[in-house]
PDB file of C-alpha atoms in Angstrom:
ATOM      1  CA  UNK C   1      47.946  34.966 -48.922  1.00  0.00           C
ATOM      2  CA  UNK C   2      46.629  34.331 -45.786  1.00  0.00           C
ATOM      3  CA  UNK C   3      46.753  31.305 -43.262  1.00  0.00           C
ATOM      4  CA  UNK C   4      44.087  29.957 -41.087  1.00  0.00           C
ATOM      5  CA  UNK C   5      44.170  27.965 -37.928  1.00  0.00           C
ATOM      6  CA  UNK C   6      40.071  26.893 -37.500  1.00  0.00           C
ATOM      7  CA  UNK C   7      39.231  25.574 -34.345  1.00  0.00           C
ATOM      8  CA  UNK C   8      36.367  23.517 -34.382  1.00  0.00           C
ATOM      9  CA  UNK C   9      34.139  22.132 -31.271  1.00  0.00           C
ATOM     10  CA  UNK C  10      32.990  18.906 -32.078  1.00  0.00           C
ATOM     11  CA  UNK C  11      30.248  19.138 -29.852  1.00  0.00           C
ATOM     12  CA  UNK C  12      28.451  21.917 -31.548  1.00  0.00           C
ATOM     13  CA  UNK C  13      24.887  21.420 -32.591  1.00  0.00           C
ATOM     14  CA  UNK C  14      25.568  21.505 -36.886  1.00  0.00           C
ATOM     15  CA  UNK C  15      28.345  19.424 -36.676  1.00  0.00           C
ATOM     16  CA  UNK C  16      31.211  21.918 -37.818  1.00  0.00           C
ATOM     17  CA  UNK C  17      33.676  19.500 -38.764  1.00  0.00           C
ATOM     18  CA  UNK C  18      31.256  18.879 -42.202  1.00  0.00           C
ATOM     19  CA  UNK C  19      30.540  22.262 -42.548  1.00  0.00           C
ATOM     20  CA  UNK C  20      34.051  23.208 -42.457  1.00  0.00           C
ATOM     21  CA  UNK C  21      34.977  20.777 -45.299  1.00  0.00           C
ATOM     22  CA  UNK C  22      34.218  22.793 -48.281  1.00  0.00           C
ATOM     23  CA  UNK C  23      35.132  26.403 -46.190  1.00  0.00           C
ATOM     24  CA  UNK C  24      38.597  24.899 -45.721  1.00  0.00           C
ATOM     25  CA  UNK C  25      38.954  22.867 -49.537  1.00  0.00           C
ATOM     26  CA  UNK C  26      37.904  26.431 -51.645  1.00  0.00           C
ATOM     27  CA  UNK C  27      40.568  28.071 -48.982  1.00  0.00           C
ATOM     28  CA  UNK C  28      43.560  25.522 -49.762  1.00  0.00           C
ATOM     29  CA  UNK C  29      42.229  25.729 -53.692  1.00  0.00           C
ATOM     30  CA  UNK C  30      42.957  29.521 -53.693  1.00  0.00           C
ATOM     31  CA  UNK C  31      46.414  28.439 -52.152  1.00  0.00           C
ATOM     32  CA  UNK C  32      45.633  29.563 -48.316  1.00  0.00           C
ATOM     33  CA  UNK C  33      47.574  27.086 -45.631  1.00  0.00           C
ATOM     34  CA  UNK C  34      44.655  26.007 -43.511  1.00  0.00           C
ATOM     35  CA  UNK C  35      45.385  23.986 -40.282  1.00  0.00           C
ATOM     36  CA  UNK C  36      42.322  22.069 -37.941  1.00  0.00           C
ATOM     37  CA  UNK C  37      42.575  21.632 -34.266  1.00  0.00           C
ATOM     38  CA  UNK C  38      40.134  19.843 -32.352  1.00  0.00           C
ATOM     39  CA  UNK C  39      39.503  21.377 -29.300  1.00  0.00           C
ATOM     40  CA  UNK C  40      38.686  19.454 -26.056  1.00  0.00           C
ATOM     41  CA  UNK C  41      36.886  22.708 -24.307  1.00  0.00           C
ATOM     42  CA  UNK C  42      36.575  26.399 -24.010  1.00  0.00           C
ATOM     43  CA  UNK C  43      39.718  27.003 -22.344  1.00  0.00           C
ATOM     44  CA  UNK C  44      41.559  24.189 -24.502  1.00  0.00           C
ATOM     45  CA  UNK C  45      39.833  26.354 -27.606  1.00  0.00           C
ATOM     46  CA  UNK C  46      41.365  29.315 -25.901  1.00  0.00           C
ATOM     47  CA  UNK C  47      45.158  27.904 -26.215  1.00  0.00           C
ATOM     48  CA  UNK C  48      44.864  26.925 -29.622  1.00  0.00           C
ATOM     49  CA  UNK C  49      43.653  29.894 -30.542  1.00  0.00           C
ATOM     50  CA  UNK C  50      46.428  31.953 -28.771  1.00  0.00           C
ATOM     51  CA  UNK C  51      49.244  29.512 -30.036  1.00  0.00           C
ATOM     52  CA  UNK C  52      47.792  29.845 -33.759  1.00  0.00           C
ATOM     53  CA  UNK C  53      47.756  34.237 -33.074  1.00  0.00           C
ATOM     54  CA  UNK C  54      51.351  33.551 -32.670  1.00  0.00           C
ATOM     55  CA  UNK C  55      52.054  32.293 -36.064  1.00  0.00           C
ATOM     56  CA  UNK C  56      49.974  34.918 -37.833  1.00  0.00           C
ATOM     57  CA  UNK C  57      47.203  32.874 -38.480  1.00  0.00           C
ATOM     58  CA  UNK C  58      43.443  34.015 -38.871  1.00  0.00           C
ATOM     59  CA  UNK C  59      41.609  32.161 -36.349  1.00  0.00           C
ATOM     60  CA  UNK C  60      38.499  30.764 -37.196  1.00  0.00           C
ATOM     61  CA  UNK C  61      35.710  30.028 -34.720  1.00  0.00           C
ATOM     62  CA  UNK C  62      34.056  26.717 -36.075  1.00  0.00           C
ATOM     63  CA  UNK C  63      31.139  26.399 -33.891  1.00  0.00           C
ATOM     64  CA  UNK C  64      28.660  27.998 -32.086  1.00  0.00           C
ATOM     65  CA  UNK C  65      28.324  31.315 -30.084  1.00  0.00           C
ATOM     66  CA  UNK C  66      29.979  29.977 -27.086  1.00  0.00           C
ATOM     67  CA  UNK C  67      33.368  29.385 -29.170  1.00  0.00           C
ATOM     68  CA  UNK C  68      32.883  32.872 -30.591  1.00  0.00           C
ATOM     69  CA  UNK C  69      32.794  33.856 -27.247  1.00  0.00           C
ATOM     70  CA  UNK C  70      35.857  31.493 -26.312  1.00  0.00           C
ATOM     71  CA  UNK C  71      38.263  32.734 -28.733  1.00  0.00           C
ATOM     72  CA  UNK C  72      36.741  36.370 -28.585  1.00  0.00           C
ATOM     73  CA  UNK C  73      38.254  35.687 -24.827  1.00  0.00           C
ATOM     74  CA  UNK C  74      41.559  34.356 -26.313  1.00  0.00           C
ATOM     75  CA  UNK C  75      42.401  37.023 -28.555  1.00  0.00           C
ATOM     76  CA  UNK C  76      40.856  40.574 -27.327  1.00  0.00           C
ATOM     77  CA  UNK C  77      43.513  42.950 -27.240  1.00  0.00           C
ATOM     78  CA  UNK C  78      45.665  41.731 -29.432  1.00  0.00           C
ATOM     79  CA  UNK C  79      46.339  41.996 -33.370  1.00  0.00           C
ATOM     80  CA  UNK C  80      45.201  38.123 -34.374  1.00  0.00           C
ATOM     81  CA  UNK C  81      42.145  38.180 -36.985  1.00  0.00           C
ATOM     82  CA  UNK C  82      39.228  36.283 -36.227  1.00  0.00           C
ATOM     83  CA  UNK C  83      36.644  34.760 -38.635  1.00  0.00           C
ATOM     84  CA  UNK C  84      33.578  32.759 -37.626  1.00  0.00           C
ATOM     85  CA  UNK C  85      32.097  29.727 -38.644  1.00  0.00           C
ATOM     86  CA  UNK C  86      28.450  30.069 -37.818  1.00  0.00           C
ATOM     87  CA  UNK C  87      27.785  25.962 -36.437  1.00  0.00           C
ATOM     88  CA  UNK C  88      26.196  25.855 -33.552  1.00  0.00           C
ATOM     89  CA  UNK C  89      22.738  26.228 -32.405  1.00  0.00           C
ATOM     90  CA  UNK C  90      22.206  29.604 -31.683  1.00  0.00           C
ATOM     91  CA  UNK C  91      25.109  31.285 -33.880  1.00  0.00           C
ATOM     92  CA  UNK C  92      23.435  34.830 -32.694  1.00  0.00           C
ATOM     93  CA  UNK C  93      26.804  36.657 -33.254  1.00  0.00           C
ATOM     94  CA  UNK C  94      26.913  35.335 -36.799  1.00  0.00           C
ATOM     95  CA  UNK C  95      23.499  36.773 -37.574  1.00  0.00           C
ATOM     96  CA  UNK C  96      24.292  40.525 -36.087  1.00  0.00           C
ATOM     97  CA  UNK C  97      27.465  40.351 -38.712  1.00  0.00           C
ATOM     98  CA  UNK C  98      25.678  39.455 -41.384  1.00  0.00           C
ATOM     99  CA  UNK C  99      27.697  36.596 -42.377  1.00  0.00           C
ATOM    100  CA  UNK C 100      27.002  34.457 -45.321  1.00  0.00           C
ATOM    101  CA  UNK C 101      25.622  30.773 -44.751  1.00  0.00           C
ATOM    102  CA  UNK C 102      27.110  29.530 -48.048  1.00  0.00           C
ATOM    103  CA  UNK C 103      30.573  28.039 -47.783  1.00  0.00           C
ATOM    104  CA  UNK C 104      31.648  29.336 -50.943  1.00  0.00           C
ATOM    105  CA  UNK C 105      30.894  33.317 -50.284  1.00  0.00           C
ATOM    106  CA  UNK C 106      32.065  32.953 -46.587  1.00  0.00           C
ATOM    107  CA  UNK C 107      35.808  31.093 -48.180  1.00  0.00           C
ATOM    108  CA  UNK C 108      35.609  34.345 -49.631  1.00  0.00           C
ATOM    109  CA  UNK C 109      35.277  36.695 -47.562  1.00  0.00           C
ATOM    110  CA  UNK C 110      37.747  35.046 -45.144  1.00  0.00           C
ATOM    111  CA  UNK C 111      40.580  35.295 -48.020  1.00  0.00           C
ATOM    112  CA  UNK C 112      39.684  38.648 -49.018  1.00  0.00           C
ATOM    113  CA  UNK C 113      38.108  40.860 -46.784  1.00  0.00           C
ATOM    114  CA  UNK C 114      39.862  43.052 -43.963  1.00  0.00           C
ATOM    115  CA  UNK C 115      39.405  42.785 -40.252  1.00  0.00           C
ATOM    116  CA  UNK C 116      37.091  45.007 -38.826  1.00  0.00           C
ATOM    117  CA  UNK C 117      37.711  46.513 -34.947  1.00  0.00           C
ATOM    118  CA  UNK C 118      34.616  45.752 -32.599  1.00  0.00           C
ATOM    119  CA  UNK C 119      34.218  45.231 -29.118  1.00  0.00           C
ATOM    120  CA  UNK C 120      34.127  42.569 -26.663  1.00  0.00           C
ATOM    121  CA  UNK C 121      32.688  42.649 -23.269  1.00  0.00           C
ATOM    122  CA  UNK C 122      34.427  41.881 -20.086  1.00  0.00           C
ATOM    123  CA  UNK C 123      32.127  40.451 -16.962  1.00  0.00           C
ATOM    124  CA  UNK C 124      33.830  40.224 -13.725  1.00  0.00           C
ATOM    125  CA  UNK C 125      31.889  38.503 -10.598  1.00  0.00           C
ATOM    126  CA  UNK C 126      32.130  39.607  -7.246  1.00  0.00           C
ATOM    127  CA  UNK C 127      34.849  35.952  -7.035  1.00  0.00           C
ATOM    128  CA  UNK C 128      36.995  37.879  -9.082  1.00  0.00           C
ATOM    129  CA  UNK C 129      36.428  35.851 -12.124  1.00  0.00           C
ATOM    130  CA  UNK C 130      36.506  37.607 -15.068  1.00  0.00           C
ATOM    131  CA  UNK C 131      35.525  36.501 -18.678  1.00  0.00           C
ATOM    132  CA  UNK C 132      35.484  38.226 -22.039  1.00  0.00           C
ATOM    133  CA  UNK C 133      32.772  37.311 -24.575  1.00  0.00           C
ATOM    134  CA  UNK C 134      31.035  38.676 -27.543  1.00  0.00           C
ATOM    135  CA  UNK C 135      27.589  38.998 -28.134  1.00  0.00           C
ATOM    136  CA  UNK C 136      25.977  39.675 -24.664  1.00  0.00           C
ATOM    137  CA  UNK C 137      25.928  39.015 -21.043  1.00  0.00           C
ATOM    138  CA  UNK C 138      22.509  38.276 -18.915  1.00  0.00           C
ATOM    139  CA  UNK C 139      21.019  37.636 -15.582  1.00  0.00           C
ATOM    140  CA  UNK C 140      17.514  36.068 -14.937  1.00  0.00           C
ATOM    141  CA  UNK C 141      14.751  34.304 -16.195  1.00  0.00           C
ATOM    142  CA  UNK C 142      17.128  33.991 -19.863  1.00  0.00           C
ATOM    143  CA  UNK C 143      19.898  32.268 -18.016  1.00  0.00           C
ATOM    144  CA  UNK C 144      18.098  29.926 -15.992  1.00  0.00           C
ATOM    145  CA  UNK C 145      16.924  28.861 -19.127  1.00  0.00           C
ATOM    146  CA  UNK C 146      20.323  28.657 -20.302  1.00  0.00           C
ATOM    147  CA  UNK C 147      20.718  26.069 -18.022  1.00  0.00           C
ATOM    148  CA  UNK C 148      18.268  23.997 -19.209  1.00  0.00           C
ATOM    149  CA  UNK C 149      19.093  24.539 -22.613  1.00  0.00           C
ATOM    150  CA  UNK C 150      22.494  23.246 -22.293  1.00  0.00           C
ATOM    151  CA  UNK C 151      20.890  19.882 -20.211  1.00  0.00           C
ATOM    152  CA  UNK C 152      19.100  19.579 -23.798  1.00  0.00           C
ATOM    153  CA  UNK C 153      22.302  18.362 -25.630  1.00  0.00           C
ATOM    154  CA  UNK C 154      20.518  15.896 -28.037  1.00  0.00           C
ATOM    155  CA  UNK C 155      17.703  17.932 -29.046  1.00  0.00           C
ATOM    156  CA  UNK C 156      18.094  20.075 -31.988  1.00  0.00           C
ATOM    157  CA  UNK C 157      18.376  23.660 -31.345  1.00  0.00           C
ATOM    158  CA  UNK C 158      15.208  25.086 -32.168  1.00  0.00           C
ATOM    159  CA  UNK C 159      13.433  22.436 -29.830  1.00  0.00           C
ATOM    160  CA  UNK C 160      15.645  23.077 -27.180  1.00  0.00           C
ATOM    161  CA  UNK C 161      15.455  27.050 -27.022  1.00  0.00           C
ATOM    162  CA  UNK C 162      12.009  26.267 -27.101  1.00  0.00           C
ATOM    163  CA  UNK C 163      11.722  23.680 -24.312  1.00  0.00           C
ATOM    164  CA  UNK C 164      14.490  25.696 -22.311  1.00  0.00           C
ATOM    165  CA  UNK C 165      12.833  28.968 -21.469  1.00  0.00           C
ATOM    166  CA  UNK C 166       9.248  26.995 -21.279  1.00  0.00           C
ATOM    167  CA  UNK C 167      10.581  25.531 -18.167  1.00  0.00           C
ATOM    168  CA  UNK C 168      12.282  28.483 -16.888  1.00  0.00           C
ATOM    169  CA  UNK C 169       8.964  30.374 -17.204  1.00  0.00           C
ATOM    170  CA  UNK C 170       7.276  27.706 -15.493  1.00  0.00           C
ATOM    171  CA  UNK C 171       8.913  28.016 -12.141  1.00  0.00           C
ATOM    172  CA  UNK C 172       9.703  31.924 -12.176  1.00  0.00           C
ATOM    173  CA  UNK C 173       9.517  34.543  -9.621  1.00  0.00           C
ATOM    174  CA  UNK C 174      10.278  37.864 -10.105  1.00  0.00           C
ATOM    175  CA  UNK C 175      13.862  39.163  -8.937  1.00  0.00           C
ATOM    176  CA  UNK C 176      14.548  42.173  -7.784  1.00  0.00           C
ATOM    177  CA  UNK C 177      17.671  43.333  -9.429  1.00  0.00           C
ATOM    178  CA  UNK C 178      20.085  47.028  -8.393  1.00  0.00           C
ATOM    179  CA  UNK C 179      21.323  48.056 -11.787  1.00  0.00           C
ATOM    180  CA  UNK C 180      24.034  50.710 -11.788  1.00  0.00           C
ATOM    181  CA  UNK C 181      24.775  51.978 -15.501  1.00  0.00           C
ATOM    182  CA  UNK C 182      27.977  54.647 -15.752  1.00  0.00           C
ATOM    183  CA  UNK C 183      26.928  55.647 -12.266  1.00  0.00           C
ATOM    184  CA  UNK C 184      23.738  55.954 -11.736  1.00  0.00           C
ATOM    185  CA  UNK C 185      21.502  53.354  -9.827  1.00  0.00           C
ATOM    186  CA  UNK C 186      17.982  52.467 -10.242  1.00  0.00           C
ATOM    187  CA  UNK C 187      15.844  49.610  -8.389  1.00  0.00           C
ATOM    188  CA  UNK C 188      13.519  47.346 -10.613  1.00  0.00           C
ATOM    189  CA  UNK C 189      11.387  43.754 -10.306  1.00  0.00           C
ATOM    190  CA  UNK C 190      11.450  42.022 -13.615  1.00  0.00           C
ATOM    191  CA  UNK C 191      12.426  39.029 -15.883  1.00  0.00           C
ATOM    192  CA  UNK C 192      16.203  39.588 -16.627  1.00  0.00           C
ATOM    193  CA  UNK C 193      18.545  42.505 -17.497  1.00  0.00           C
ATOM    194  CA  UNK C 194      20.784  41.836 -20.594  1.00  0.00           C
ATOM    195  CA  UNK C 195      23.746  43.913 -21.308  1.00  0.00           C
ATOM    196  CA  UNK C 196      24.250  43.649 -24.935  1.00  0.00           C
ATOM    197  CA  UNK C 197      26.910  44.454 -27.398  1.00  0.00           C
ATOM    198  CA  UNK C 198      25.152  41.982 -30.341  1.00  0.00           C
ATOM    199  CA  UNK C 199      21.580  42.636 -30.637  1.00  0.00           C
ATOM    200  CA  UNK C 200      20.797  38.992 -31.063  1.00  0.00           C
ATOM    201  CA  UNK C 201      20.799  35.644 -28.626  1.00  0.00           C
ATOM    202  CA  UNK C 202      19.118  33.371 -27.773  1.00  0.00           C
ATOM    203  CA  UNK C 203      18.124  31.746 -31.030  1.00  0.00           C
ATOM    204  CA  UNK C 204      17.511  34.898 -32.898  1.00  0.00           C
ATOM    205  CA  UNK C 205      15.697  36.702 -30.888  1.00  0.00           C
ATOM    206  CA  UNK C 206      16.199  40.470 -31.228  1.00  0.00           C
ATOM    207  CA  UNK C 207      16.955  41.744 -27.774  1.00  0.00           C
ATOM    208  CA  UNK C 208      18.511  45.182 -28.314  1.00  0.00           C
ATOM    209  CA  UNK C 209      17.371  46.243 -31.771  1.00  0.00           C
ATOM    210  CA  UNK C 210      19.721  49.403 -31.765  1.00  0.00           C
ATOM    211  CA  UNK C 211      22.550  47.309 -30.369  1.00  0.00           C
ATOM    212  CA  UNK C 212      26.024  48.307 -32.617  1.00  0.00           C
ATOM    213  CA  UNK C 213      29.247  45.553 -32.187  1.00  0.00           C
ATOM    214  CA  UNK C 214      31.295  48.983 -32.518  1.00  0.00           C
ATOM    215  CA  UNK C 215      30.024  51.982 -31.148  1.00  0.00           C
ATOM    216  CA  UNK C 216      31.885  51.673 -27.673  1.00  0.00           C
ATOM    217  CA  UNK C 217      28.541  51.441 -25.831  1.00  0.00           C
ATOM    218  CA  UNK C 218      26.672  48.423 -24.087  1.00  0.00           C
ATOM    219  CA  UNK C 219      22.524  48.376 -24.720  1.00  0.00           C
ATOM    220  CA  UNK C 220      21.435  47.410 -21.321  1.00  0.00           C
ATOM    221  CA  UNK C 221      17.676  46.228 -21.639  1.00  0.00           C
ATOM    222  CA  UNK C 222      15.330  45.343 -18.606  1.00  0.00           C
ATOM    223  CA  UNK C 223      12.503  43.387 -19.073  1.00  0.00           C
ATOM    224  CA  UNK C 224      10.778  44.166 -15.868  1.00  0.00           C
ATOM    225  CA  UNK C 225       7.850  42.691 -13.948  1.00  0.00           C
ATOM    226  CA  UNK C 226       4.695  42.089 -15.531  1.00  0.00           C
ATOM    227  CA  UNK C 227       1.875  39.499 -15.631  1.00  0.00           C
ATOM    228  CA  UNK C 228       3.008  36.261 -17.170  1.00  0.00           C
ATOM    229  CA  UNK C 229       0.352  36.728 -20.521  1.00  0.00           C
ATOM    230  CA  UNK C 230       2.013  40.116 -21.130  1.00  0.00           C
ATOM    231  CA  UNK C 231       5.716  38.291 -20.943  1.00  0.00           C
ATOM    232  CA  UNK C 232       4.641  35.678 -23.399  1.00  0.00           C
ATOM    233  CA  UNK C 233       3.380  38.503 -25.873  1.00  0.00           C
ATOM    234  CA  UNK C 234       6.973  40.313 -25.267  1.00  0.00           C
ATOM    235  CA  UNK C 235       8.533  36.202 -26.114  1.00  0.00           C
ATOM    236  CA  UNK C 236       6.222  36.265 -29.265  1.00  0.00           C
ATOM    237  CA  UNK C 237       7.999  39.840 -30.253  1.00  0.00           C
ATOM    238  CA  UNK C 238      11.344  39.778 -29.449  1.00  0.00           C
ATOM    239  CA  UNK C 239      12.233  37.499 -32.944  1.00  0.00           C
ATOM    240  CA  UNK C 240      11.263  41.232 -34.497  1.00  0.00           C
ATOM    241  CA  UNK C 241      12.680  43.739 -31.945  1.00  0.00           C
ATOM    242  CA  UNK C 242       9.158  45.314 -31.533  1.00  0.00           C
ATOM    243  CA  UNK C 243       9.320  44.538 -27.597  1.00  0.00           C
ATOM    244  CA  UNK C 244      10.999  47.357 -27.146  1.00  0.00           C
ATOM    245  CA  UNK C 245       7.829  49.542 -27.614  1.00  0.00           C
ATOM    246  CA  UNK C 246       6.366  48.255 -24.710  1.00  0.00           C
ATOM    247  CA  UNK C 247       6.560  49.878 -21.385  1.00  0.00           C
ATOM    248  CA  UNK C 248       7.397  46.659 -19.654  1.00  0.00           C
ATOM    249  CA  UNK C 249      10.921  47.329 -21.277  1.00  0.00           C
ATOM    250  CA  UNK C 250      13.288  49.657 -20.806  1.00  0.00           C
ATOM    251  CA  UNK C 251      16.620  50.172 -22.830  1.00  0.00           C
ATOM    252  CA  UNK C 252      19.693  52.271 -21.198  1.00  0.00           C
ATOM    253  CA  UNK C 253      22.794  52.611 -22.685  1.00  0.00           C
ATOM    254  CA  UNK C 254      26.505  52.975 -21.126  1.00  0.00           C
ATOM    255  CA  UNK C 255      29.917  51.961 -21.254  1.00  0.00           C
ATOM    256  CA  UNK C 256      30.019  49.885 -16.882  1.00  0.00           C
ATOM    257  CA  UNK C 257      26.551  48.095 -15.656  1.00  0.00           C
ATOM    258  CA  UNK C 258      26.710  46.701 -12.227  1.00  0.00           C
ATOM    259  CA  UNK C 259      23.844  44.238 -11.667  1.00  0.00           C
ATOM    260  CA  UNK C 260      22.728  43.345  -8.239  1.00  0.00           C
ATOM    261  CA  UNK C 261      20.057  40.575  -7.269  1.00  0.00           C
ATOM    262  CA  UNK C 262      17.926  39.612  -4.470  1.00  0.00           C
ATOM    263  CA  UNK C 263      18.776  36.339  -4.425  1.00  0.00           C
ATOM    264  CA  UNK C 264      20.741  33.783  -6.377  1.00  0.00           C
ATOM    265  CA  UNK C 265      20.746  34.001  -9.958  1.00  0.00           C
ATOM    266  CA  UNK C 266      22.808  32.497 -12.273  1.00  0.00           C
ATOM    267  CA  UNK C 267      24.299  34.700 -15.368  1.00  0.00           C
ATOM    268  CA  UNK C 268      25.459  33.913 -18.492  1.00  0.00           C
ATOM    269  CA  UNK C 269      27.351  35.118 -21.785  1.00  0.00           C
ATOM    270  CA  UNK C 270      27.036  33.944 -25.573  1.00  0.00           C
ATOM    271  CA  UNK C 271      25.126  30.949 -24.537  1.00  0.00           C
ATOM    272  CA  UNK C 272      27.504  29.455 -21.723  1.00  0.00           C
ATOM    273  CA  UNK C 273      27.086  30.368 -17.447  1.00  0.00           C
ATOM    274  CA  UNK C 274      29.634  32.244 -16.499  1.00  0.00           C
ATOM    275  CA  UNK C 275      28.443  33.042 -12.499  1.00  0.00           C
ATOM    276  CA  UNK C 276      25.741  33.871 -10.170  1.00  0.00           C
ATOM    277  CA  UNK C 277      25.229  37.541  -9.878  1.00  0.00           C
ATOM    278  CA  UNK C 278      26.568  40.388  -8.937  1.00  0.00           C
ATOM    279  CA  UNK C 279      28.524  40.844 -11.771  1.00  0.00           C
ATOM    280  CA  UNK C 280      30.395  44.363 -13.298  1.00  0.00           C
ATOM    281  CA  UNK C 281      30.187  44.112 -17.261  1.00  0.00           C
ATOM    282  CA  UNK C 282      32.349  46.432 -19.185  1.00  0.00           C
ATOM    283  CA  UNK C 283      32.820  47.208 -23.121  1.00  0.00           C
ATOM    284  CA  UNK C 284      36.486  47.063 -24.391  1.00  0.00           C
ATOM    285  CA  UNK C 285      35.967  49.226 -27.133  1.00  0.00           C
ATOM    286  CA  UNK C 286      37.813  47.933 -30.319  1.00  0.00           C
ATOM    287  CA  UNK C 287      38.851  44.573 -28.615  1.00  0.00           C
ATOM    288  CA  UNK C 288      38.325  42.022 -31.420  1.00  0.00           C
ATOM    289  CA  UNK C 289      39.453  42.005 -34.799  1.00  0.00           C
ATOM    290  CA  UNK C 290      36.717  39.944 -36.624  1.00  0.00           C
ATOM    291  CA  UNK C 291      36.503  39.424 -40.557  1.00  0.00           C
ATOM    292  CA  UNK C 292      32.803  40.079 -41.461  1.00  0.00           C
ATOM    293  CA  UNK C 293      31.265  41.387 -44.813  1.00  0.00           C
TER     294      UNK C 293
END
């Protein structure tokens, strides 16, 4: 029988604490130890999570994409499980598992099912700061509206990733970004460059359709310059993935991206700013073990 140490941010957007309730009571009822900590902040998350790998506990994300990305941090490289409670506002890493919204079926899949090797990615500014998260990293018009996003703390979170980028939009210019993929360097004006190992943020939207959690690789997708009506019809299709059709977007695919701007931008990863660009973003194939269907 397994144990579980679930560390919950209280200041996610679906309050986690209450959704945790009946994860945690069918867990105990199947006779599973199951220990809460509170955690204060990312790198507070981080320690808990690191002192519960110790005892041999799964450690469950209770929150949003930022703690996924905060514990993915904690515990890449090593042999602690992770599971994932999706409660936050985004919870875009939940949705490219697949993993169930029902308490019940997810207390279940946490007791039973094995931990599955996937990678993380690593993002190291030119500072020497370097992060590991989970789902994606991104530089440009997506993480100024990060920005505002996080400003909209009381809004829920489909009103605020809809007021967020409307504001980014509203002041944008284009950037012109240097993007160097396993090598080899190419020059383009555009919107943002995302380097994706989940092919979902933002709210669900559907960045990098072909985007695997385990195939070693990074989808690196440029959404470059065009006229503001055509960017709003590639907003209005990237819920779907069917932006990727259009030839304002371009999809590469390697293992190191360097990306290089023309002035300051901020970047981001699973929903939290990490550092204004350049940045060097790496896969670490394998990184995470993660219990998912």
């Amino acid at each position: 029988m397994r144990s579980f140490t679930a560390v919950v941010n209280p200041a996610a957007g679906s309050d986690p604490a209450a959704r945790l309730i009946p994860v945690a009571r069918r867990l105990r009822e199947a006779g599973a130890e199951v220990a809460v900590e509170y955690s204060r902040s990312l790198e507070h998350a981080g320690d808990l999570a690191r002192e519960a790998a110790k005892k041999g506990h799964v450690v469950i994300a209770a929150g949003g994409d930022g703690m996924v990305g905060g514990l993915a941090g904690a515990l890449a490289g090593g042999d602690a499980a992770l599971g994932i409670l999706p409660a936050g506002r985004g919870n875009d890493f939940a949705r490219q598992l697949g993993l169930p919204d029902d308490p019940e079926r997810l207390a279940d899949l946490l007791l039973s099912a094995e931990p599955t090797p996937i990678d993380a990615i690593e993002v190291t500014a030119d500072d020497g700061t370097t992060t590991v998260v989970a789902g994606s990293v991104y530089g440009g018009v997506d993480s100024v509206a990060n920005a505002h996003i996080n400003r909209l703390t009381r809004l829920p979170g489909s009103l605020a990733y809809y007021l967020g980028p409307l504001r980014a939009i509203a002041t944008w210019r284009p950037v012109a970004y240097r993007i160097t993929v396993d090598g080899e360097t190419r020059e383009e004006r555009g919107y943002t460059v995302v380097a994706a190992n989940s092919g979902y943020y933002g709210y669900g939207l559907h960045v990098a359709p072909d985007a695997s959690v385990s195939d070693g690789l990074l989808d690196v997708v440029i959404i470059k310059h065009a006229p503001r009506r055509l960017f709003f019809a590639v907003m209005r299709e990237l819920p779907h993935g069917t932006h990727v059709r259009r030839p304002e977007i371009e999809v590469l695919r390697g293992r190191e991206v360097r990306v290089e701007a023309d002035r300051e931008i901020p970047f981001g990863g699973d929903g939290e700013l990490l550092g204004t660009l350049p940045a060097t973003i790496r896969v670490l194939p394998g990184a995470l073990r993660v219990i998912t269907p």
